[in-house]
Amino acid sequence: MIYNKTIETLPLVELRKLQNKRLKHTLNRLYKQVPFYKKQFDNLGLLPEDVKGVEDLHQLPFTKKSDLRDHYPFGLFTCAPNKLSRIHASSGTTGKPTVVGYTKNDLAIFDEVVARSLACAGAKPGMRLHNAYGYGLFTGGLGMHGGAEKIGMAVIPISGGMTDRQLRLLEDFQSEVICCTPSYAQTIAFECEKRGINPSRFNLKYAVLGAEPWTEAIRSDIEKKLQLKATNIYGLSEIIGPGVSQEDFEEQGTGSYIWEDHFFPEIVDKDSGKPLPYGQEGVLIFTTLTKEAFPVLRYWTNDICSLTYDYSSKRTHIKMSAIKGRSDDMLIIRGVNLFHTQVESILTDIPELSANYQLVVTKAEAMDKVTVKVEMNASNTSDNINLATHFARKIKTNIGISMDVILETPGTIPRSEGGKLNRIVDLRNK
Ligand code: DLL
């Protein structure tokens, strides 16, 4: 189902006109209301009207997470705190939390883009949504909630964790759609297996998974074990939350539509910051076009992907590829760049291995060393020494790095307990 057919299939020429009109409004708002942005324009000797359209955005500087922290908590907001309807914040494990605010109109946009995303993922009015994203300062739970109600679904606001209760309610309430992190969907599938629960006792048809990078290896694991169709939802608090982009359930693997009437994307080189052409991989940048309380200009997401228009697809909006990783999470091992998703992708080809793994990075005699710990599938009966060698060889051929492989028994490598899972254990500076 296409939730907002007029907008989602708007011809590109019209979409550009709409973006340019909205951009003009946003730039004026930022220039007038936020000293940080005014200073940026002044330093360049530019006025908002010098930026004629989205094609001129590259002249402006990026906004980075550090800028948000430097203006903690409300310094980049364009309205007074008494005009806000909601505030979310990141966990702030690496310093001050990043704070984001929403007016009533912003929340209406949030609901709209999540409603579009849910429909794109296969959900329909009248279905139930088992919402296992965390409720609280994290945007996942409340963000999905608003969009689901807007589309006419009943929401089960179960939040993350307490897996026993999740299993019970999945069976009792017969929800057709689940949303959570892909690693938590794996936990649910694993716990079903462990308890001998056949997921056919549930009524799940679709899973809307995101908030962390994941690959086809995890998709096929979840789809097989939970007997449903899984799609990718992407977003970040600084831009709105979940629902910045969404993969269509009938176009799996071809990328996710960015709702570009609200969020204008660019891809730039991670070192030079120079714009890159469609199809090339780089850092994803967003400019919000409609947000009121907290618009952002050229926000540096740190996420690595590429952009393309897919003219054979249902909607006109641009598609982004699955995120390979965050540029600040990229490991450099003996001079070679490494994202954990590259190792994960190889798991697709080895059915004896599960998609639950961990990369442990250590230093041995001044050299970085990566050990891949991976759980075997419960049904595995093969020769494990050969299996480990086979996996290590595939890693070396595909990625160019030698890694040690340790095969573990099922249930021994940490799993998500409800939220995002860190698959990298870096012991180099310990
Ligand atoms: O994770 C919002 C969200 C909630 C998205 C629920 C999807 C579903 P933050 O906590 O601000 O917001 O984290 C944003 O998470 O910059 C990416 O690095 C990562 N991320 C989010 N979705 C995906 C995805 C939410 N589908 C950061 N694939 C982003 C890969 C993702 N990474």
GROMACS .gro file of C-alpha atoms and ligand atoms in nm:
model
  462
    1MET     CA    1   0.000   0.000   0.000
    2ILE     CA    2   0.117   0.354  -0.075
    3TYR     CA    3   0.011   0.572   0.217
    4ASN     CA    4   0.040   0.914   0.050
    5LYS     CA    5   0.019   0.843  -0.321
    6THR     CA    6   0.028   1.206  -0.439
    7ILE     CA    7   0.353   1.283  -0.261
    8GLU     CA    8   0.521   0.943  -0.284
    9THR     CA    9   0.477   0.931  -0.662
   10LEU     CA   10   0.525   1.303  -0.731
   11PRO     CA   11   0.721   1.353  -1.056
   12LEU     CA   12   1.081   1.448  -0.983
   13VAL     CA   13   1.049   1.796  -1.134
   14GLU     CA   14   0.761   1.871  -0.899
   15LEU     CA   15   0.946   1.718  -0.605
   16ARG     CA   16   1.245   1.949  -0.670
   17LYS     CA   17   1.016   2.253  -0.683
   18LEU     CA   18   0.860   2.155  -0.352
   19GLN     CA   19   1.202   2.093  -0.195
   20ASN     CA   20   1.333   2.429  -0.312
   21LYS     CA   21   1.030   2.614  -0.179
   22ARG     CA   22   1.063   2.443   0.157
   23LEU     CA   23   1.439   2.490   0.169
   24LYS     CA   24   1.402   2.865   0.124
   25HIS     CA   25   1.166   2.880   0.417
   26THR     CA   26   1.397   2.667   0.635
   27LEU     CA   27   1.707   2.875   0.553
   28ASN     CA   28   1.529   3.198   0.640
   29ARG     CA   29   1.407   3.053   0.964
   30LEU     CA   30   1.753   2.931   1.064
   31TYR     CA   31   1.921   3.257   0.964
   32LYS     CA   32   1.677   3.466   1.164
   33GLN     CA   33   1.639   3.249   1.472
   34VAL     CA   34   1.965   3.063   1.534
   35PRO     CA   35   2.285   3.268   1.589
   36PHE     CA   36   2.500   2.962   1.510
   37TYR     CA   37   2.361   2.940   1.155
   38LYS     CA   38   2.359   3.318   1.103
   39LYS     CA   39   2.729   3.320   1.186
   40GLN     CA   40   2.793   3.044   0.932
   41PHE     CA   41   2.625   3.249   0.657
   42ASP     CA   42   2.803   3.569   0.765
   43ASN     CA   43   3.142   3.396   0.761
   44LEU     CA   44   3.080   3.292   0.401
   45GLY     CA   45   2.943   3.632   0.304
   46LEU     CA   46   2.617   3.467   0.202
   47LEU     CA   47   2.251   3.543   0.262
   48PRO     CA   48   1.981   3.275   0.264
   49GLU     CA   49   1.853   3.400  -0.074
   50ASP     CA   50   2.194   3.325  -0.231
   51VAL     CA   51   2.109   2.956  -0.196
   52LYS     CA   52   1.868   2.921  -0.489
   53GLY     CA   53   1.783   2.556  -0.440
   54VAL     CA   54   1.898   2.218  -0.314
   55GLU     CA   55   2.171   2.210  -0.581
   56ASP     CA   56   2.341   2.504  -0.404
   57LEU     CA   57   2.345   2.337  -0.062
   58HIS     CA   58   2.702   2.215  -0.111
   59GLN     CA   59   2.822   2.576  -0.057
   60LEU     CA   60   2.717   2.561   0.307
   61PRO     CA   61   2.912   2.400   0.591
   62PHE     CA   62   2.810   2.076   0.760
   63THR     CA   63   2.644   2.058   1.099
   64LYS     CA   64   2.804   1.793   1.321
   65LYS     CA   65   2.709   1.616   1.641
   66SER     CA   66   2.970   1.828   1.823
   67ASP     CA   67   2.775   2.143   1.721
   68LEU     CA   68   2.468   1.999   1.892
   69ARG     CA   69   2.669   1.922   2.206
   70ASP     CA   70   2.825   2.271   2.203
   71HIS     CA   71   2.476   2.424   2.206
   72TYR     CA   72   2.334   2.188   2.469
   73PRO     CA   73   2.046   2.169   2.538
   74PHE     CA   74   1.830   2.402   2.324
   75GLY     CA   75   2.080   2.638   2.157
   76LEU     CA   76   2.004   2.525   1.798
   77PHE     CA   77   1.625   2.530   1.838
   78THR     CA   78   1.432   2.788   1.637
   79CYS     CA   79   1.155   2.832   1.890
   80ALA     CA   80   1.119   2.899   2.260
   81PRO     CA   81   1.099   2.595   2.487
   82ASN     CA   82   0.735   2.676   2.569
   83LYS     CA   83   0.642   2.612   2.203
   84LEU     CA   84   0.769   2.253   2.217
   85SER     CA   85   0.546   1.946   2.234
   86ARG     CA   86   0.815   1.683   2.294
   87ILE     CA   87   1.186   1.645   2.364
   88HIS     CA   88   1.398   1.336   2.292
   89ALA     CA   89   1.767   1.285   2.362
   90SER     CA   90   2.045   1.041   2.283
   91SER     CA   91   2.190   0.832   2.562
   92GLY     CA   92   2.503   1.049   2.575
   93THR     CA   93   2.749   0.771   2.652
   94THR     CA   94   3.029   0.980   2.501
   95GLY     CA   95   2.956   1.312   2.670
   96LYS     CA   96   2.655   1.539   2.691
   97PRO     CA   97   2.341   1.391   2.535
   98THR     CA   98   2.220   1.535   2.204
   99VAL     CA   99   1.880   1.688   2.253
  100VAL     CA  100   1.611   1.720   1.986
  101GLY     CA  101   1.276   1.900   2.007
  102TYR     CA  102   0.944   1.885   1.824
  103THR     CA  103   0.653   2.125   1.785
  104LYS     CA  104   0.300   1.992   1.724
  105ASN     CA  105   0.360   2.026   1.350
  106ASP     CA  106   0.689   1.837   1.377
  107LEU     CA  107   0.511   1.551   1.551
  108ALA     CA  108   0.251   1.549   1.272
  109ILE     CA  109   0.535   1.514   1.017
  110PHE     CA  110   0.691   1.239   1.230
  111ASP     CA  111   0.358   1.050   1.227
  112GLU     CA  112   0.324   1.102   0.851
  113VAL     CA  113   0.669   0.965   0.759
  114VAL     CA  114   0.632   0.667   0.994
  115ALA     CA  115   0.283   0.596   0.853
  116ARG     CA  116   0.432   0.598   0.500
  117SER     CA  117   0.712   0.370   0.620
  118LEU     CA  118   0.479   0.119   0.785
  119ALA     CA  119   0.261   0.099   0.471
  120CYS     CA  120   0.577   0.056   0.262
  121ALA     CA  121   0.677  -0.233   0.493
  122GLY     CA  122   0.346  -0.414   0.428
  123ALA     CA  123   0.135  -0.292   0.722
  124LYS     CA  124  -0.232  -0.207   0.670
  125PRO     CA  125  -0.502  -0.032   0.872
  126GLY     CA  126  -0.666  -0.276   1.114
  127MET     CA  127  -0.347  -0.472   1.178
  128ARG     CA  128  -0.174  -0.482   1.518
  129LEU     CA  129   0.180  -0.353   1.569
  130HIS     CA  130   0.391  -0.526   1.834
  131ASN     CA  131   0.618  -0.229   1.902
  132ALA     CA  132   0.934  -0.359   2.068
  133TYR     CA  133   1.147  -0.049   2.009
  134GLY     CA  134   1.238   0.118   2.337
  135TYR     CA  135   0.997   0.381   2.471
  136GLY     CA  136   1.157   0.675   2.646
  137LEU     CA  137   1.417   0.928   2.539
  138PHE     CA  138   1.501   0.701   2.240
  139THR     CA  139   1.288   0.801   1.939
  140GLY     CA  140   1.214   0.442   1.828
  141GLY     CA  141   0.920   0.350   2.052
  142LEU     CA  142   0.715   0.671   2.049
  143GLY     CA  143   0.808   0.744   1.687
  144MET     CA  144   0.672   0.414   1.554
  145HIS     CA  145   0.373   0.443   1.786
  146GLY     CA  146   0.249   0.773   1.640
  147GLY     CA  147   0.279   0.656   1.279
  148ALA     CA  148   0.104   0.327   1.350
  149GLU     CA  149  -0.193   0.501   1.510
  150LYS     CA  150  -0.208   0.743   1.217
  151ILE     CA  151  -0.228   0.459   0.965
  152GLY     CA  152  -0.508   0.300   1.170
  153MET     CA  153  -0.324   0.017   1.343
  154ALA     CA  154  -0.361  -0.089   1.706
  155VAL     CA  155  -0.029  -0.054   1.885
  156ILE     CA  156   0.100  -0.289   2.154
  157PRO     CA  157   0.351  -0.057   2.326
  158ILE     CA  158   0.555  -0.340   2.475
  159SER     CA  159   0.896  -0.165   2.438
  160GLY     CA  160   1.222  -0.367   2.432
  161GLY     CA  161   1.331  -0.646   2.667
  162MET     CA  162   1.152  -0.902   2.889
  163THR     CA  163   1.157  -1.156   2.609
  164ASP     CA  164   0.929  -1.406   2.789
  165ARG     CA  165   0.652  -1.148   2.791
  166GLN     CA  166   0.717  -1.062   2.425
  167LEU     CA  167   0.668  -1.426   2.327
  168ARG     CA  168   0.350  -1.457   2.530
  169LEU     CA  169   0.192  -1.143   2.381
  170LEU     CA  170   0.298  -1.230   2.027
  171GLU     CA  171   0.101  -1.551   2.068
  172ASP     CA  172  -0.194  -1.409   2.262
  173PHE     CA  173  -0.250  -1.084   2.068
  174GLN     CA  174  -0.171  -1.228   1.723
  175SER     CA  175  -0.004  -0.907   1.597
  176GLU     CA  176   0.063  -0.909   1.223
  177VAL     CA  177   0.356  -0.664   1.238
  178ILE     CA  178   0.655  -0.643   1.471
  179CYS     CA  179   0.908  -0.363   1.491
  180CYS     CA  180   1.237  -0.380   1.681
  181THR     CA  181   1.610  -0.386   1.614
  182PRO     CA  182   1.722  -0.671   1.385
  183SER     CA  183   1.942  -0.805   1.664
  184TYR     CA  184   1.643  -0.817   1.899
  185ALA     CA  185   1.436  -0.997   1.631
  186GLN     CA  186   1.720  -1.251   1.629
  187THR     CA  187   1.692  -1.282   2.007
  188ILE     CA  188   1.317  -1.344   1.979
  189ALA     CA  189   1.376  -1.608   1.710
  190PHE     CA  190   1.649  -1.771   1.919
  191GLU     CA  191   1.431  -1.784   2.231
  192CYS     CA  192   1.149  -1.942   2.028
  193GLU     CA  193   1.389  -2.212   1.911
  194LYS     CA  194   1.520  -2.268   2.265
  195ARG     CA  195   1.171  -2.307   2.410
  196GLY     CA  196   1.042  -2.520   2.121
  197ILE     CA  197   0.786  -2.253   2.026
  198ASN     CA  198   0.688  -2.280   1.661
  199PRO     CA  199   0.646  -1.921   1.532
  200SER     CA  200   0.343  -2.039   1.334
  201ARG     CA  201   0.166  -1.998   1.670
  202PHE     CA  202   0.219  -1.624   1.614
  203ASN     CA  203   0.046  -1.435   1.335
  204LEU     CA  204   0.345  -1.224   1.225
  205LYS     CA  205   0.360  -1.125   0.859
  206TYR     CA  206   0.599  -0.829   0.856
  207ALA     CA  207   0.896  -0.705   1.058
  208VAL     CA  208   1.013  -0.342   1.038
  209LEU     CA  209   1.374  -0.354   1.152
  210GLY     CA  210   1.630  -0.082   1.200
  211ALA     CA  211   1.825   0.145   1.436
  212GLU     CA  212   2.147  -0.051   1.363
  213PRO     CA  213   2.327  -0.184   1.054
  214TRP     CA  214   2.224  -0.528   0.928
  215THR     CA  215   2.269  -0.732   0.612
  216GLU     CA  216   2.100  -1.001   0.403
  217ALA     CA  217   2.255  -1.267   0.631
  218ILE     CA  218   2.045  -1.143   0.922
  219ARG     CA  219   1.741  -1.086   0.701
  220SER     CA  220   1.734  -1.446   0.581
  221ASP     CA  221   1.796  -1.572   0.937
  222ILE     CA  222   1.499  -1.375   1.075
  223GLU     CA  223   1.266  -1.438   0.781
  224LYS     CA  224   1.326  -1.812   0.795
  225LYS     CA  225   1.299  -1.845   1.170
  226LEU     CA  226   1.004  -1.610   1.230
  227GLN     CA  227   0.827  -1.685   0.899
  228LEU     CA  228   0.767  -1.326   0.790
  229LYS     CA  229   0.893  -1.055   0.553
  230ALA     CA  230   1.152  -0.821   0.704
  231THR     CA  231   1.230  -0.471   0.575
  232ASN     CA  232   1.473  -0.200   0.672
  233ILE     CA  233   1.369   0.123   0.845
  234TYR     CA  234   1.631   0.395   0.891
  235GLY     CA  235   1.639   0.717   1.082
  236LEU     CA  236   1.817   0.926   1.341
  237SER     CA  237   1.698   1.150   1.622
  238GLU     CA  238   1.872   1.457   1.483
  239ILE     CA  239   1.665   1.437   1.163
  240ILE     CA  240   1.339   1.315   1.320
  241GLY     CA  241   1.376   0.954   1.445
  242PRO     CA  242   1.267   0.635   1.264
  243GLY     CA  243   1.102   0.691   0.924
  244VAL     CA  244   1.364   0.896   0.742
  245SER     CA  245   1.374   0.608   0.494
  246GLN     CA  246   1.205   0.272   0.444
  247GLU     CA  247   1.245  -0.032   0.221
  248ASP     CA  248   0.937  -0.160   0.033
  249PHE     CA  249   0.836  -0.517   0.119
  250GLU     CA  250   0.802  -0.599  -0.250
  251GLU     CA  251   1.133  -0.440  -0.348
  252GLN     CA  252   1.362  -0.597  -0.087
  253GLY     CA  253   1.734  -0.549  -0.142
  254THR     CA  254   1.695  -0.252  -0.379
  255GLY     CA  255   1.740   0.017  -0.113
  256SER     CA  256   1.509   0.230   0.102
  257TYR     CA  257   1.303   0.529  -0.009
  258ILE     CA  258   1.407   0.852   0.159
  259TRP     CA  259   1.099   1.069   0.218
  260GLU     CA  260   1.274   1.349   0.036
  261ASP     CA  261   0.989   1.598   0.048
  262HIS     CA  262   1.093   1.632   0.416
  263PHE     CA  263   1.460   1.528   0.428
  264PHE     CA  264   1.702   1.622   0.150
  265PRO     CA  265   1.994   1.377   0.122
  266GLU     CA  266   2.346   1.416  -0.014
  267ILE     CA  267   2.646   1.182  -0.022
  268VAL     CA  268   2.991   1.327   0.037
  269ASP     CA  269   3.344   1.196   0.057
  270LYS     CA  270   3.423   1.107   0.418
  271ASP     CA  271   3.765   1.278   0.409
  272SER     CA  272   3.720   1.579   0.179
  273GLY     CA  273   3.349   1.645   0.235
  274LYS     CA  274   3.309   1.690  -0.143
  275PRO     CA  275   2.973   1.584  -0.297
  276LEU     CA  276   2.981   1.243  -0.466
  277PRO     CA  277   2.768   1.131  -0.764
  278TYR     CA  278   2.472   0.891  -0.734
  279GLY     CA  279   2.582   0.532  -0.684
  280GLN     CA  280   2.904   0.618  -0.501
  281GLU     CA  281   2.950   0.531  -0.138
  282GLY     CA  282   3.018   0.805   0.114
  283VAL     CA  283   2.880   0.983   0.420
  284LEU     CA  284   2.508   1.050   0.421
  285ILE     CA  285   2.413   1.414   0.483
  286PHE     CA  286   2.063   1.545   0.553
  287THR     CA  287   1.898   1.885   0.542
  288THR     CA  288   1.550   1.893   0.693
  289LEU     CA  289   1.300   2.084   0.480
  290THR     CA  290   0.993   2.111   0.700
  291LYS     CA  291   1.094   2.085   1.063
  292GLU     CA  292   1.003   2.375   1.290
  293ALA     CA  293   1.162   2.335   1.633
  294PHE     CA  294   1.491   2.184   1.527
  295PRO     CA  295   1.568   2.213   1.156
  296VAL     CA  296   1.920   2.104   1.062
  297LEU     CA  297   2.137   2.209   0.774
  298ARG     CA  298   2.364   1.952   0.606
  299TYR     CA  299   2.377   1.721   0.907
  300TRP     CA  300   2.677   1.487   0.896
  301THR     CA  301   2.521   1.149   0.993
  302ASN     CA  302   2.849   0.955   0.986
  303ASP     CA  303   2.655   0.673   0.814
  304ILE     CA  304   2.809   0.523   0.502
  305CYS     CA  305   2.586   0.435   0.204
  306SER     CA  306   2.505   0.541  -0.155
  307LEU     CA  307   2.202   0.705  -0.322
  308THR     CA  308   2.026   0.615  -0.648
  309TYR     CA  309   1.701   0.683  -0.828
  310ASP     CA  310   1.533   0.352  -0.912
  311TYR     CA  311   1.307   0.434  -1.207
  312SER     CA  312   1.154   0.086  -1.213
  313SER     CA  313   1.010   0.118  -0.863
  314LYS     CA  314   0.671   0.214  -0.718
  315ARG     CA  315   0.766   0.556  -0.585
  316THR     CA  316   0.964   0.848  -0.725
  317HIS     CA  317   1.171   0.928  -0.415
  318ILE     CA  318   1.543   0.854  -0.409
  319LYS     CA  319   1.668   0.527  -0.255
  320MET     CA  320   1.959   0.479  -0.016
  321SER     CA  321   2.152   0.154   0.006
  322ALA     CA  322   2.167  -0.032   0.338
  323ILE     CA  323   2.409   0.138   0.577
  324LYS     CA  324   2.749  -0.030   0.570
  325GLY     CA  325   2.843   0.120   0.907
  326ARG     CA  326   2.924   0.447   1.076
  327SER     CA  327   3.247   0.610   0.967
  328ASP     CA  328   3.344   0.651   1.335
  329ASP     CA  329   3.291   0.275   1.391
  330MET     CA  330   3.510   0.178   1.098
  331LEU     CA  331   3.808  -0.031   1.203
  332ILE     CA  332   4.141   0.012   1.029
  333ILE     CA  333   4.317  -0.320   1.050
  334ARG     CA  334   4.673  -0.328   0.920
  335GLY     CA  335   4.583  -0.046   0.683
  336VAL     CA  336   4.259  -0.199   0.553
  337ASN     CA  337   3.921  -0.039   0.633
  338LEU     CA  338   3.674  -0.276   0.793
  339PHE     CA  339   3.303  -0.258   0.879
  340HIS     CA  340   3.155  -0.547   1.074
  341THR     CA  341   2.877  -0.576   0.812
  342GLN     CA  342   3.139  -0.697   0.561
  343VAL     CA  343   3.206  -1.003   0.777
  344GLU     CA  344   2.832  -1.047   0.837
  345SER     CA  345   2.760  -1.049   0.461
  346ILE     CA  346   2.987  -1.350   0.412
  347LEU     CA  347   2.779  -1.550   0.660
  348THR     CA  348   2.497  -1.564   0.402
  349ASP     CA  349   2.701  -1.819   0.205
  350ILE     CA  350   2.769  -2.055   0.496
  351PRO     CA  351   2.445  -2.219   0.611
  352GLU     CA  352   2.616  -2.414   0.894
  353LEU     CA  353   2.691  -2.084   1.071
  354SER     CA  354   2.434  -1.866   1.243
  355ALA     CA  355   2.415  -1.488   1.200
  356ASN     CA  356   2.512  -1.427   1.563
  357TYR     CA  357   2.873  -1.321   1.580
  358GLN     CA  358   3.117  -1.084   1.742
  359LEU     CA  359   3.444  -0.928   1.625
  360VAL     CA  360   3.711  -0.907   1.894
  361VAL     CA  361   3.998  -0.669   1.816
  362THR     CA  362   4.327  -0.705   2.007
  363LYS     CA  363   4.688  -0.599   1.964
  364ALA     CA  364   4.950  -0.870   1.928
  365GLU     CA  365   5.312  -0.747   1.907
  366ALA     CA  366   5.204  -0.404   1.783
  367MET     CA  367   4.981  -0.560   1.515
  368ASP     CA  368   4.602  -0.534   1.520
  369LYS     CA  369   4.434  -0.870   1.523
  370VAL     CA  370   4.067  -0.954   1.462
  371THR     CA  371   3.908  -1.271   1.593
  372VAL     CA  372   3.561  -1.358   1.465
  373LYS     CA  373   3.352  -1.552   1.711
  374VAL     CA  374   3.046  -1.700   1.545
  375GLU     CA  375   2.778  -1.933   1.671
  376MET     CA  376   2.707  -2.248   1.475
  377ASN     CA  377   2.353  -2.329   1.376
  378ALA     CA  378   2.197  -2.582   1.611
  379SER     CA  379   2.153  -2.823   1.319
  380ASN     CA  380   2.521  -2.810   1.218
  381THR     CA  381   2.678  -3.156   1.182
  382SER     CA  382   2.977  -3.069   0.966
  383ASP     CA  383   3.350  -3.090   1.026
  384ASN     CA  384   3.409  -2.776   1.233
  385ILE     CA  385   3.782  -2.740   1.170
  386ASN     CA  386   3.719  -2.729   0.797
  387LEU     CA  387   3.426  -2.496   0.848
  388ALA     CA  388   3.636  -2.243   1.042
  389THR     CA  389   3.911  -2.260   0.778
  390HIS     CA  390   3.657  -2.217   0.499
  391PHE     CA  391   3.509  -1.905   0.669
  392ALA     CA  392   3.854  -1.756   0.740
  393ARG     CA  393   3.954  -1.810   0.378
  394LYS     CA  394   3.638  -1.643   0.249
  395ILE     CA  395   3.705  -1.345   0.478
  396LYS     CA  396   4.061  -1.315   0.350
  397THR     CA  397   3.949  -1.338  -0.016
  398ASN     CA  398   3.658  -1.094   0.015
  399ILE     CA  399   3.789  -0.840   0.263
  400GLY     CA  400   4.164  -0.881   0.238
  401ILE     CA  401   4.228  -0.927   0.609
  402SER     CA  402   4.339  -1.249   0.783
  403MET     CA  403   4.121  -1.318   1.086
  404ASP     CA  404   4.108  -1.602   1.335
  405VAL     CA  405   3.771  -1.775   1.343
  406ILE     CA  406   3.633  -1.937   1.659
  407LEU     CA  407   3.317  -2.141   1.624
  408GLU     CA  408   3.097  -2.125   1.932
  409THR     CA  409   2.803  -2.334   2.043
  410PRO     CA  410   2.457  -2.174   2.002
  411GLY     CA  411   2.361  -1.938   2.284
  412THR     CA  412   2.714  -1.838   2.393
  413ILE     CA  413   2.771  -1.504   2.215
  414PRO     CA  414   2.588  -1.199   2.363
  415ARG     CA  415   2.257  -1.111   2.200
  416SER     CA  416   2.044  -0.799   2.205
  417GLU     CA  417   1.842  -0.769   2.523
  418GLY     CA  418   1.594  -0.534   2.359
  419GLY     CA  419   1.786  -0.255   2.185
  420LYS     CA  420   2.091  -0.197   1.968
  421LEU     CA  421   2.368  -0.457   1.984
  422ASN     CA  422   2.738  -0.380   1.967
  423ARG     CA  423   2.906  -0.653   1.764
  424ILE     CA  424   3.259  -0.517   1.805
  425VAL     CA  425   3.466  -0.570   2.119
  426ASP     CA  426   3.775  -0.354   2.091
  427LEU     CA  427   4.035  -0.458   2.349
  428ARG     CA  428   4.328  -0.266   2.196
  429ASN     CA  429   4.346   0.007   2.454
  430LYS     CA  430   4.254  -0.203   2.753
  431DLL     O1  431   1.807   0.472   1.590
  431DLL     C1  432   1.613   0.594   1.518
  431DLL     C2  433   1.548   0.468   1.474
  431DLL     C3  434   1.465   0.401   1.559
  431DLL     C4  435   1.569   0.420   1.346
  431DLL     C5  436   1.401   0.285   1.519
  431DLL     C6  437   1.508   0.305   1.302
  431DLL     C7  438   1.424   0.238   1.389
  431DLL     P1  439   1.937   0.720   1.696
  431DLL     O2  440   1.934   0.648   1.825
  431DLL     O3  441   1.956   0.867   1.695
  431DLL     O4  442   1.803   0.698   1.618
  431DLL     O5  443   2.049   0.651   1.609
  431DLL     C8  444   2.071   0.689   1.477
  431DLL     O6  445   2.140   0.464   1.421
  431DLL     O7  446   2.279   0.744   1.249
  431DLL     C9  447   2.261   0.501   1.223
  431DLL     O8  448   2.398   0.496   1.257
  431DLL    C10  449   2.185   0.397   1.305
  431DLL     N1  450   2.070   0.345   1.230
  431DLL    C11  451   1.942   0.377   1.241
  431DLL     N2  452   1.866   0.304   1.156
  431DLL    C12  453   1.952   0.224   1.087
  431DLL    C13  454   1.939   0.127   0.984
  431DLL    C14  455   1.750   0.578   1.579
  431DLL     N3  456   1.822   0.091   0.935
  431DLL    C15  457   2.178   0.602   1.416
  431DLL     N4  458   2.053   0.070   0.937
  431DLL    C16  459   2.197   0.632   1.270
  431DLL    C17  460   2.173   0.104   0.985
  431DLL    C18  461   2.083   0.252   1.134
  431DLL     N5  462   2.192   0.192   1.084
   0.00000   0.00000   0.00000
